CSV table of C-alpha atoms in Angstrom, one decimal:
chain,number,residue,atom,x,y,z
A,60,UNK,CA,73.7,87.5,107.2
A,61,UNK,CA,73.1,91.0,108.4
A,62,UNK,CA,73.7,93.9,105.9
A,63,UNK,CA,75.7,95.4,108.7
A,64,UNK,CA,78.2,92.6,108.7
A,65,UNK,CA,80.4,92.7,105.6
A,66,UNK,CA,82.9,90.0,104.8
A,67,UNK,CA,86.4,91.0,105.8
A,68,UNK,CA,89.4,90.1,103.6
A,69,UNK,CA,92.8,90.9,105.0
A,70,UNK,CA,95.7,90.3,102.5
A,71,UNK,CA,99.3,90.6,103.7
A,72,UNK,CA,102.7,90.1,102.1
A,73,UNK,CA,105.7,89.5,104.2
A,74,UNK,CA,108.7,91.8,104.0
A,75,UNK,CA,107.2,93.9,101.2
A,76,UNK,CA,108.6,97.3,100.5
A,77,UNK,CA,106.1,100.0,99.7
A,78,UNK,CA,108.0,101.1,96.6
A,79,UNK,CA,108.1,97.6,95.2
A,80,UNK,CA,104.5,98.2,93.9
A,81,UNK,CA,103.9,100.2,90.8
A,82,UNK,CA,101.0,102.1,92.4
A,83,UNK,CA,103.7,103.4,94.8
A,84,UNK,CA,106.2,104.2,92.1
A,85,UNK,CA,108.0,101.0,91.1
A,86,UNK,CA,108.9,100.9,87.4
A,87,UNK,CA,110.8,97.6,87.2
A,88,UNK,CA,107.5,95.7,87.3
A,89,UNK,CA,103.8,96.5,86.9
A,90,UNK,CA,101.6,95.3,89.8
A,91,UNK,CA,98.4,95.7,87.7
A,92,UNK,CA,96.0,94.0,90.1
A,93,UNK,CA,97.0,96.0,93.1
A,94,UNK,CA,97.1,99.2,91.0
A,95,UNK,CA,93.5,98.7,90.0
A,96,UNK,CA,92.5,97.9,93.5
A,97,UNK,CA,94.3,101.1,94.7
A,98,UNK,CA,92.3,103.2,92.2
A,99,UNK,CA,89.1,102.2,94.0
A,100,UNK,CA,90.4,102.4,97.5
A,101,UNK,CA,92.1,104.5,100.1
A,102,UNK,CA,95.9,104.4,99.5
A,103,UNK,CA,98.1,105.4,102.4
A,104,UNK,CA,101.5,106.9,101.9
A,105,UNK,CA,102.4,107.0,105.6
A,106,UNK,CA,101.3,103.7,107.1
A,107,UNK,CA,103.8,102.3,109.7
A,108,UNK,CA,104.6,98.8,110.9
A,109,UNK,CA,104.6,98.3,114.6
A,110,UNK,CA,107.8,96.2,114.4
A,111,UNK,CA,110.6,95.3,112.0
A,112,UNK,CA,110.1,91.6,112.9
A,113,UNK,CA,107.3,89.3,111.7
A,114,UNK,CA,105.9,88.0,115.0
A,115,UNK,CA,105.5,91.3,116.9
A,116,UNK,CA,104.0,93.0,113.8
A,117,UNK,CA,101.6,90.2,113.1
A,118,UNK,CA,100.4,90.0,116.7
A,119,UNK,CA,100.0,93.8,116.7
A,120,UNK,CA,97.7,93.5,113.6
A,121,UNK,CA,95.8,90.6,115.3
A,122,UNK,CA,95.3,92.3,118.6
A,123,UNK,CA,95.5,96.0,117.9
A,124,UNK,CA,98.0,96.3,120.7
A,125,UNK,CA,101.6,97.4,120.6
A,126,UNK,CA,104.1,94.6,121.3
A,127,UNK,CA,104.8,95.7,124.9
A,128,UNK,CA,101.1,95.6,125.6
A,129,UNK,CA,100.4,92.2,124.1
A,130,UNK,CA,103.6,90.6,125.4
A,131,UNK,CA,104.4,89.2,121.9
A,132,UNK,CA,107.5,91.3,121.2
A,133,UNK,CA,110.2,88.9,119.8
A,134,UNK,CA,110.8,86.4,117.0
A,135,UNK,CA,113.5,84.7,119.1
A,136,UNK,CA,112.3,84.1,122.7
A,137,UNK,CA,109.3,82.3,124.2
A,138,UNK,CA,106.7,85.1,124.0
A,139,UNK,CA,103.9,83.7,121.8
A,140,UNK,CA,100.6,85.6,121.8
A,141,UNK,CA,98.5,84.6,124.7
A,142,UNK,CA,95.0,83.2,124.1
A,143,UNK,CA,93.9,85.5,126.9
A,144,UNK,CA,94.6,88.6,124.9
A,145,UNK,CA,91.5,89.4,122.8
A,146,UNK,CA,92.2,89.0,119.1
A,147,UNK,CA,90.3,89.5,115.8
A,148,UNK,CA,89.6,85.8,115.4
A,149,UNK,CA,88.0,85.5,118.9
A,150,UNK,CA,86.1,88.8,118.7
A,151,UNK,CA,84.8,88.3,115.2
A,152,UNK,CA,83.7,84.7,116.1
A,153,UNK,CA,81.7,86.2,119.0
A,154,UNK,CA,80.1,88.5,116.4
A,155,UNK,CA,79.0,85.6,114.2
A,156,UNK,CA,81.9,85.4,111.8
A,157,UNK,CA,83.7,82.3,110.5
A,158,UNK,CA,87.5,82.8,110.5
A,159,UNK,CA,90.1,81.5,108.2
A,160,UNK,CA,93.9,81.9,107.6
A,161,UNK,CA,95.6,80.9,104.4
A,162,UNK,CA,99.4,81.1,104.6
A,163,UNK,CA,101.7,82.4,107.3
A,164,UNK,CA,100.7,82.8,111.0
A,165,UNK,CA,103.9,83.2,113.0
A,166,UNK,CA,102.1,84.2,116.2
A,167,UNK,CA,104.6,82.0,118.1
A,168,UNK,CA,108.4,82.1,117.9
A,169,UNK,CA,109.9,79.5,115.6
A,170,UNK,CA,112.4,77.1,117.3
A,171,UNK,CA,115.2,78.1,114.9
A,172,UNK,CA,117.8,76.2,117.0
A,173,UNK,CA,116.1,72.9,116.3
A,174,UNK,CA,116.3,73.1,112.5
A,175,UNK,CA,118.4,70.5,110.7
A,176,UNK,CA,119.8,70.6,107.2
A,177,UNK,CA,118.7,67.2,106.2
A,178,UNK,CA,115.3,67.0,107.9
A,179,UNK,CA,111.9,68.6,108.0
A,180,UNK,CA,110.5,68.3,111.6
A,181,UNK,CA,107.0,67.9,113.0
A,182,UNK,CA,104.9,71.0,113.4
A,183,UNK,CA,101.6,69.8,114.8
A,184,UNK,CA,102.1,71.6,118.1
A,185,UNK,CA,102.3,74.9,116.4
A,186,UNK,CA,99.3,74.2,114.2
A,187,UNK,CA,97.2,73.3,117.3
A,188,UNK,CA,98.3,76.5,119.0
A,189,UNK,CA,97.3,78.7,116.0
A,190,UNK,CA,93.8,77.0,115.9
A,191,UNK,CA,93.4,77.7,119.7
A,192,UNK,CA,93.5,81.5,118.9
A,193,UNK,CA,90.1,81.2,117.3
A,194,UNK,CA,90.9,80.1,113.7
A,195,UNK,CA,88.1,77.9,112.2
A,196,UNK,CA,90.0,76.9,109.0
A,197,UNK,CA,93.8,77.0,108.5
A,198,UNK,CA,95.9,76.3,105.4
A,199,UNK,CA,99.3,76.7,107.1
A,200,UNK,CA,102.4,77.8,105.1
A,201,UNK,CA,104.2,79.4,108.0
A,202,UNK,CA,107.1,81.1,106.1
A,203,UNK,CA,109.2,79.8,103.2
A,204,UNK,CA,112.0,78.7,105.4
A,205,UNK,CA,109.7,77.3,108.1
A,206,UNK,CA,108.1,75.1,105.4
A,207,UNK,CA,111.6,73.7,104.7
A,208,UNK,CA,112.4,73.2,108.3
A,209,UNK,CA,109.0,71.9,109.6
A,210,UNK,CA,106.0,69.9,108.3
A,211,UNK,CA,103.3,72.5,108.0
A,212,UNK,CA,100.4,71.9,105.7
A,213,UNK,CA,102.3,73.2,102.6
A,214,UNK,CA,105.4,71.2,103.4
A,215,UNK,CA,103.4,68.0,103.6
A,216,UNK,CA,101.7,68.6,100.2
A,217,UNK,CA,105.0,69.7,98.6
A,218,UNK,CA,106.7,66.5,99.9
A,219,UNK,CA,103.9,64.4,98.4
A,220,UNK,CA,104.4,66.2,95.1
A,221,UNK,CA,108.1,65.5,95.2
A,222,UNK,CA,109.6,69.0,95.5
A,223,UNK,CA,110.4,69.4,99.2
A,224,UNK,CA,113.9,67.9,99.1
A,225,UNK,CA,115.1,70.2,96.3
A,226,UNK,CA,113.6,73.3,98.0
A,227,UNK,CA,115.3,72.3,101.3
A,228,UNK,CA,118.6,71.8,99.6
A,229,UNK,CA,118.5,75.2,97.9
A,230,UNK,CA,117.4,77.0,101.1
A,231,UNK,CA,120.3,75.5,103.1
A,232,UNK,CA,122.9,76.0,100.4
A,233,UNK,CA,125.2,78.7,101.7
A,234,UNK,CA,126.7,79.4,98.2
A,235,UNK,CA,123.3,80.5,97.0
A,236,UNK,CA,123.0,83.0,99.9
A,237,UNK,CA,119.2,82.9,99.8
A,238,UNK,CA,118.9,83.8,96.1
A,239,UNK,CA,117.7,81.2,93.7
A,240,UNK,CA,114.8,80.3,91.4
A,241,UNK,CA,112.1,78.1,92.9
A,242,UNK,CA,113.1,74.5,92.2
A,243,UNK,CA,109.7,73.3,91.1
A,244,UNK,CA,106.7,74.1,89.0
A,245,UNK,CA,105.2,77.6,89.5
A,246,UNK,CA,102.0,76.2,91.0
A,247,UNK,CA,104.0,74.7,93.8
A,248,UNK,CA,105.7,77.9,94.9
A,249,UNK,CA,104.5,78.8,98.5
A,250,UNK,CA,102.8,82.0,97.3
A,251,UNK,CA,101.0,80.2,94.5
A,252,UNK,CA,99.9,77.5,97.0
A,253,UNK,CA,98.6,80.2,99.4
A,254,UNK,CA,96.7,82.0,96.6
A,255,UNK,CA,95.2,78.7,95.4
A,256,UNK,CA,94.0,77.7,98.9
A,257,UNK,CA,92.4,81.1,99.5
A,258,UNK,CA,90.5,81.1,96.2
A,259,UNK,CA,89.2,77.6,96.8
A,260,UNK,CA,88.0,78.4,100.3
A,261,UNK,CA,86.3,81.7,99.3
A,262,UNK,CA,84.7,80.0,96.4
A,263,UNK,CA,83.2,77.2,98.5
A,264,UNK,CA,82.2,79.4,101.5
A,265,UNK,CA,78.6,80.2,102.1
A,266,UNK,CA,78.2,83.8,101.1
A,267,UNK,CA,75.4,84.3,103.7
A,268,UNK,CA,77.9,83.5,106.5
A,269,UNK,CA,80.1,86.4,107.3
A,270,UNK,CA,83.8,85.5,106.9
A,271,UNK,CA,87.0,87.0,108.2
A,272,UNK,CA,89.6,85.7,105.8
A,273,UNK,CA,93.3,86.5,106.3
A,274,UNK,CA,95.4,85.6,103.2
A,275,UNK,CA,99.0,85.8,104.4
A,276,UNK,CA,101.7,85.4,101.7
A,277,UNK,CA,105.1,84.6,103.0
A,278,UNK,CA,106.8,86.2,100.0
A,279,UNK,CA,108.6,88.3,99.1
A,280,UNK,CA,110.4,87.5,102.3
A,281,UNK,CA,113.7,85.7,101.7
A,282,UNK,CA,114.8,83.3,100.3
A,283,UNK,CA,114.4,85.4,97.2
A,284,UNK,CA,113.0,82.5,95.1
A,285,UNK,CA,110.5,83.4,92.4
A,286,UNK,CA,109.4,80.9,89.8
A,287,UNK,CA,111.8,81.4,86.9
A,288,UNK,CA,109.0,82.4,84.5
A,289,UNK,CA,108.5,85.7,86.4
A,290,UNK,CA,112.0,87.0,85.7
A,291,UNK,CA,110.8,88.2,82.3
A,292,UNK,CA,108.3,90.5,84.0
A,293,UNK,CA,111.2,92.5,85.5
A,294,UNK,CA,112.9,95.3,83.7
A,295,UNK,CA,116.0,96.0,85.7
A,296,UNK,CA,117.0,98.9,83.5
A,297,UNK,CA,114.4,100.8,85.3
A,298,UNK,CA,115.5,99.9,88.8
A,299,UNK,CA,116.5,102.8,91.0
A,300,UNK,CA,120.1,102.8,92.3
A,301,UNK,CA,120.7,101.5,95.8
A,302,UNK,CA,120.8,104.2,98.4
A,303,UNK,CA,124.4,104.2,99.6
A,304,UNK,CA,126.8,106.5,101.4
A,305,UNK,CA,130.5,105.7,101.6
A,306,UNK,CA,131.7,105.1,105.2
A,307,UNK,CA,128.2,105.3,106.7
A,308,UNK,CA,128.8,102.4,109.2
A,309,UNK,CA,132.5,103.0,109.9
A,310,UNK,CA,131.6,104.3,113.4
A,311,UNK,CA,131.1,101.3,115.7
A,312,UNK,CA,128.4,103.2,117.5
A,313,UNK,CA,126.1,102.8,114.5
A,314,UNK,CA,123.4,100.2,114.8
A,315,UNK,CA,124.4,98.3,111.7
A,316,UNK,CA,128.2,98.6,112.0
A,317,UNK,CA,128.4,94.8,112.6
A,318,UNK,CA,125.8,94.0,109.9
A,319,UNK,CA,127.9,95.8,107.3
A,320,UNK,CA,131.5,95.2,108.5
A,321,UNK,CA,131.1,91.8,110.1
A,322,UNK,CA,133.0,92.4,113.4
A,323,UNK,CA,130.8,89.9,115.1
A,324,UNK,CA,127.5,89.0,113.5
A,325,UNK,CA,125.0,91.8,113.0
A,326,UNK,CA,121.3,91.3,113.6
A,327,UNK,CA,120.2,92.4,110.1
A,328,UNK,CA,119.2,89.2,108.3
A,329,UNK,CA,121.5,89.3,105.3
A,330,UNK,CA,124.6,89.2,107.6
A,331,UNK,CA,124.1,85.4,108.2
A,332,UNK,CA,124.7,84.2,104.7
A,333,UNK,CA,127.2,87.0,103.8
A,334,UNK,CA,130.9,86.1,103.3
A,335,UNK,CA,132.5,86.7,106.7
A,336,UNK,CA,129.0,87.8,107.9
A,337,UNK,CA,129.9,91.2,106.4
A,338,UNK,CA,127.3,92.5,104.0
A,339,UNK,CA,129.9,94.8,102.5
A,340,UNK,CA,131.3,91.6,100.9
A,341,UNK,CA,128.3,91.0,98.6
A,342,UNK,CA,129.1,91.7,95.0
A,343,UNK,CA,127.1,94.0,92.6
A,344,UNK,CA,126.1,90.9,90.6
A,345,UNK,CA,124.7,89.5,93.8
A,346,UNK,CA,122.7,92.6,94.5
A,347,UNK,CA,121.4,92.7,91.0
A,348,UNK,CA,120.1,89.1,91.2
A,349,UNK,CA,118.7,89.6,94.7
A,350,UNK,CA,116.7,92.7,93.7
A,351,UNK,CA,115.5,91.1,90.4
A,352,UNK,CA,114.3,88.0,92.3
A,353,UNK,CA,112.5,90.1,94.8
A,354,UNK,CA,110.6,92.1,92.2
A,355,UNK,CA,109.7,88.9,90.3
A,356,UNK,CA,108.2,87.4,93.5
A,357,UNK,CA,106.2,90.6,94.0
A,358,UNK,CA,104.8,90.3,90.4
A,359,UNK,CA,103.9,86.7,91.2
A,360,UNK,CA,102.0,87.7,94.4
A,361,UNK,CA,100.2,90.4,92.5
A,362,UNK,CA,98.9,87.8,90.1
A,363,UNK,CA,97.6,85.7,93.0
A,364,UNK,CA,96.0,88.7,94.6
A,365,UNK,CA,94.2,89.4,91.3
A,366,UNK,CA,92.6,85.9,91.4
A,367,UNK,CA,91.6,86.4,95.1
A,368,UNK,CA,90.0,89.8,94.5
A,369,UNK,CA,88.1,88.5,91.4
A,370,UNK,CA,86.8,85.6,93.4
A,371,UNK,CA,85.8,87.7,96.4
A,372,UNK,CA,83.9,90.2,94.3
A,373,UNK,CA,82.1,87.6,92.3
A,374,UNK,CA,81.0,85.9,95.5
A,375,UNK,CA,80.3,88.9,97.7
A,376,UNK,CA,79.8,91.9,95.4
A,377,UNK,CA,80.8,95.1,97.3
A,378,UNK,CA,79.8,93.8,100.8
A,379,UNK,CA,83.4,93.3,101.8
A,380,UNK,CA,86.0,95.3,103.7
A,381,UNK,CA,89.4,94.6,101.9
A,382,UNK,CA,92.7,95.6,103.6
A,383,UNK,CA,96.1,95.0,101.9
A,384,UNK,CA,99.3,95.6,103.7
A,385,UNK,CA,102.7,94.1,104.7
A,386,UNK,CA,104.0,93.2,108.2
A,387,UNK,CA,107.2,95.2,107.5
A,388,UNK,CA,109.5,96.1,104.6
A,389,UNK,CA,113.0,95.0,103.4
A,390,UNK,CA,116.2,97.0,103.0
A,391,UNK,CA,116.9,95.3,99.6
A,392,UNK,CA,120.5,96.6,99.4
A,393,UNK,CA,119.9,100.2,100.5
A,394,UNK,CA,122.6,101.2,103.0
A,395,UNK,CA,124.5,98.1,101.7
A,396,UNK,CA,122.3,95.6,103.7
A,397,UNK,CA,119.3,93.3,103.2
A,398,UNK,CA,116.9,92.1,105.8
A,399,UNK,CA,114.9,94.0,108.4
A,400,UNK,CA,116.3,93.1,111.9
A,401,UNK,CA,117.0,96.2,114.0
A,402,UNK,CA,116.1,98.4,111.1
A,403,UNK,CA,114.3,101.6,111.9
A,404,UNK,CA,114.6,102.9,108.4
A,405,UNK,CA,111.6,104.0,106.3
A,406,UNK,CA,112.5,101.1,103.9
A,407,UNK,CA,111.3,98.7,106.6
A,408,UNK,CA,108.8,100.6,108.7
A,409,UNK,CA,106.8,102.6,106.1
A,410,UNK,CA,104.7,99.9,104.6
A,411,UNK,CA,102.1,99.8,101.8
A,412,UNK,CA,98.5,100.0,102.9
A,413,UNK,CA,95.4,100.0,100.7
A,414,UNK,CA,91.9,99.8,102.2
A,415,UNK,CA,88.5,99.5,100.4
A,416,UNK,CA,85.5,99.9,102.6
A,417,UNK,CA,82.2,98.1,101.8
A,418,UNK,CA,80.2,99.7,99.1
A,419,UNK,CA,82.8,102.3,98.3
A,420,UNK,CA,84.7,102.6,95.1
A,421,UNK,CA,86.0,106.2,95.0
A,422,UNK,CA,89.8,106.3,95.1
A,423,UNK,CA,91.6,108.4,97.7
A,424,UNK,CA,95.2,109.1,98.6
A,425,UNK,CA,96.1,110.2,102.1
A,426,UNK,CA,99.3,111.1,103.9
A,427,UNK,CA,97.7,110.8,107.4
A,428,UNK,CA,100.1,108.8,109.6
A,429,UNK,CA,98.5,105.5,110.7
A,430,UNK,CA,99.8,102.2,112.1
A,431,UNK,CA,99.1,98.5,111.7
A,432,UNK,CA,97.6,98.4,115.1
A,433,UNK,CA,94.6,100.2,113.5
A,434,UNK,CA,93.6,97.2,111.5
A,435,UNK,CA,91.7,95.5,114.4
A,436,UNK,CA,89.8,98.6,115.3
A,437,UNK,CA,88.8,99.1,111.6
A,438,UNK,CA,87.6,95.5,111.3
A,439,UNK,CA,85.7,95.6,114.6
A,440,UNK,CA,83.9,98.8,113.6
A,441,UNK,CA,83.0,97.5,110.1
A,442,UNK,CA,81.6,94.2,111.6
A,443,UNK,CA,79.7,95.9,114.5
A,444,UNK,CA,81.6,93.4,116.6
A,445,UNK,CA,81.9,93.6,120.4
A,446,UNK,CA,84.1,96.4,121.5
A,447,UNK,CA,87.5,95.6,123.0
A,448,UNK,CA,90.2,98.0,124.0
A,449,UNK,CA,93.1,98.4,121.6
A,450,UNK,CA,95.9,100.8,120.9
A,451,UNK,CA,94.5,101.6,117.5
A,452,UNK,CA,91.6,103.5,115.8
A,453,UNK,CA,89.5,103.1,112.7
A,454,UNK,CA,91.4,104.3,109.6
A,455,UNK,CA,88.6,106.7,108.5
A,456,UNK,CA,88.6,108.3,111.9
A,457,UNK,CA,92.3,108.8,111.7
A,458,UNK,CA,92.1,110.4,108.3
A,459,UNK,CA,89.5,112.8,109.5
A,460,UNK,CA,91.6,113.8,112.5
A,461,UNK,CA,94.8,114.2,110.4
A,462,UNK,CA,96.5,111.0,111.6
A,463,UNK,CA,98.8,110.4,114.6
A,464,UNK,CA,101.3,112.9,115.8
A,465,UNK,CA,103.8,110.1,116.5
A,466,UNK,CA,104.2,106.6,115.2
A,467,UNK,CA,106.0,103.9,117.1
A,468,UNK,CA,107.8,100.6,116.3
A,469,UNK,CA,109.3,98.2,118.7
A,470,UNK,CA,110.7,94.7,119.3
A,471,UNK,CA,113.2,92.9,121.5
A,472,UNK,CA,115.7,95.5,122.5
A,473,UNK,CA,114.5,97.9,119.9
A,474,UNK,CA,112.3,101.0,119.9
A,475,UNK,CA,111.7,103.9,117.5
A,476,UNK,CA,109.5,106.9,117.4
A,477,UNK,CA,108.9,109.4,114.6
A,478,UNK,CA,106.9,112.6,114.2
A,479,UNK,CA,107.2,112.3,110.4
A,480,UNK,CA,110.2,114.6,110.1
A,481,UNK,CA,112.5,113.4,112.9
A,482,UNK,CA,113.1,109.8,113.9
A,483,UNK,CA,114.7,108.5,117.1
A,484,UNK,CA,115.9,104.9,117.3
A,485,UNK,CA,117.2,103.2,120.5
A,486,UNK,CA,118.7,99.7,120.5
A,487,UNK,CA,119.9,97.7,123.5
A,488,UNK,CA,121.2,94.3,122.6
A,489,UNK,CA,124.0,91.9,123.2
A,490,UNK,CA,125.8,94.2,125.6
A,491,UNK,CA,125.6,97.1,123.1
A,492,UNK,CA,123.5,100.3,123.3
A,493,UNK,CA,122.9,102.5,120.3
A,494,UNK,CA,121.1,105.8,119.8
A,495,UNK,CA,120.3,107.3,116.4
A,496,UNK,CA,118.4,110.4,115.3
A,497,UNK,CA,117.6,111.3,111.7
A,498,UNK,CA,116.3,114.5,110.1
A,499,UNK,CA,114.3,112.9,107.3
A,500,UNK,CA,113.5,116.3,105.8
A,501,UNK,CA,117.2,117.2,105.3
A,502,UNK,CA,118.4,113.6,105.0
A,503,UNK,CA,115.6,111.5,103.4
A,504,UNK,CA,117.7,108.4,103.0
A,505,UNK,CA,118.6,108.5,106.8
A,506,UNK,CA,122.3,108.3,106.3
A,507,UNK,CA,123.5,110.8,109.0
A,508,UNK,CA,123.1,110.2,112.7
A,509,UNK,CA,122.6,113.7,114.3
A,510,UNK,CA,122.0,112.4,117.8
A,511,UNK,CA,124.9,114.6,119.2
A,512,UNK,CA,124.1,117.7,117.2
A,513,UNK,CA,123.1,120.5,119.7
A,514,UNK,CA,120.5,122.1,117.5
A,515,UNK,CA,118.4,118.9,117.6
A,516,UNK,CA,118.4,118.6,121.4
A,517,UNK,CA,114.9,120.0,121.8
A,518,UNK,CA,113.3,117.6,119.3
A,519,UNK,CA,115.3,114.7,120.7
A,520,UNK,CA,113.8,115.5,124.1
A,521,UNK,CA,110.4,115.7,122.6
A,522,UNK,CA,110.7,112.3,120.9
A,523,UNK,CA,112.1,110.6,124.1
A,524,UNK,CA,109.2,112.1,126.1
A,525,UNK,CA,106.7,110.7,123.6
A,526,UNK,CA,108.4,107.3,124.0
A,527,UNK,CA,108.3,107.5,127.8
A,528,UNK,CA,104.6,108.3,127.7
A,529,UNK,CA,103.9,105.2,125.7
A,530,UNK,CA,105.6,102.9,128.1
A,531,UNK,CA,104.4,104.7,131.2
A,532,UNK,CA,100.8,103.9,130.2
A,533,UNK,CA,101.8,100.2,130.6
A,534,UNK,CA,103.9,100.6,133.8
A,535,UNK,CA,101.3,102.8,135.6
A,536,UNK,CA,98.2,100.9,134.4
């Protein structure tokens, strides 16, 4: 193994809010392992997801390309990542690396319409496709709900252990509305299984062979289902009040009018299980238990990350690039909704990002704006891998240059652009079209849509121009 080729450890959590970690200000739990990791690393306060949906965001991390450039832009239609688009697995394998994934992939849309309450269906076609992207070793746990709906690797083992039926029943139970304690031993929770598989693989891997290892936790994505033992780690007396404004979504032109009021089903995830598909109908007791369950799952994931980091350092010393982040965040009751679909709020797009470069232990905090599309460029540079064109740059280079002027996020029928102070969101979906503009300096919770305020016309034109330039690069290529 060349000294110029560090191991690469990418750890992601699904739907993780930045402020759910104590190193980013959470007081309800202590994420001690990530806190210690952050003290020795570069901690970003303005890292942005490239999409509020799992598939586009994950494919953007894997390819370094914005969703409209990779073609992988939706959770819901046939637009899986093409094997013809260079990705980190392929490029790092060409550079001499072994590649592994432990946990969630979701590089192809899940066939949600095929799911059945009383059955867990075959999933081998998806597993084969994931391997074709360049993965050498895969422990597949392709989302909590997916493991209930389909026989991925985790579902098979959970079934053999005797806990799959109970998990499936709780997940489908509408009365629980996606909030319940995991119906099995702690070690069989999806996030414990993923952590265990990752530790075992790293432990047994030849340290002389460079490894790109993606540990991909499906929590704290709903269902909000921590092992019951983790509830005692949560002090809800220190939870911040939900960010709410009376009448915020009364105007039907607002993106989340339907998600909140239920006149037709809104796209934001929590509308599905809500009474009448209206998230305004959730009770305060429900919100309390949902948030407590979410934080408990985060504490559990932190424990698993601690075990992974300890194993990696014992095996590899400091010859490893470690990146921790989330594919996107979660509303968690702010604005009266939970989920992430069609959400351009900071709750969802401003994600945690902590990066430790090989042989570096000096902690640093930065407010440079970066995006998850920068992960591939960072990994390629660290590995001295073959250069491939991406939409991103190495994180260090971005810090030195002050970060991006604009950050972008997109998905099916959804686009947003922000300069850090102002944010423009455009949604075209289901015969509806919505435009929203927020002044995050004057309105940090993003309550008030100022799209029609005359004084903001110049900055609105500037943001729309920045958006046009992004898409014109693709159209005129």
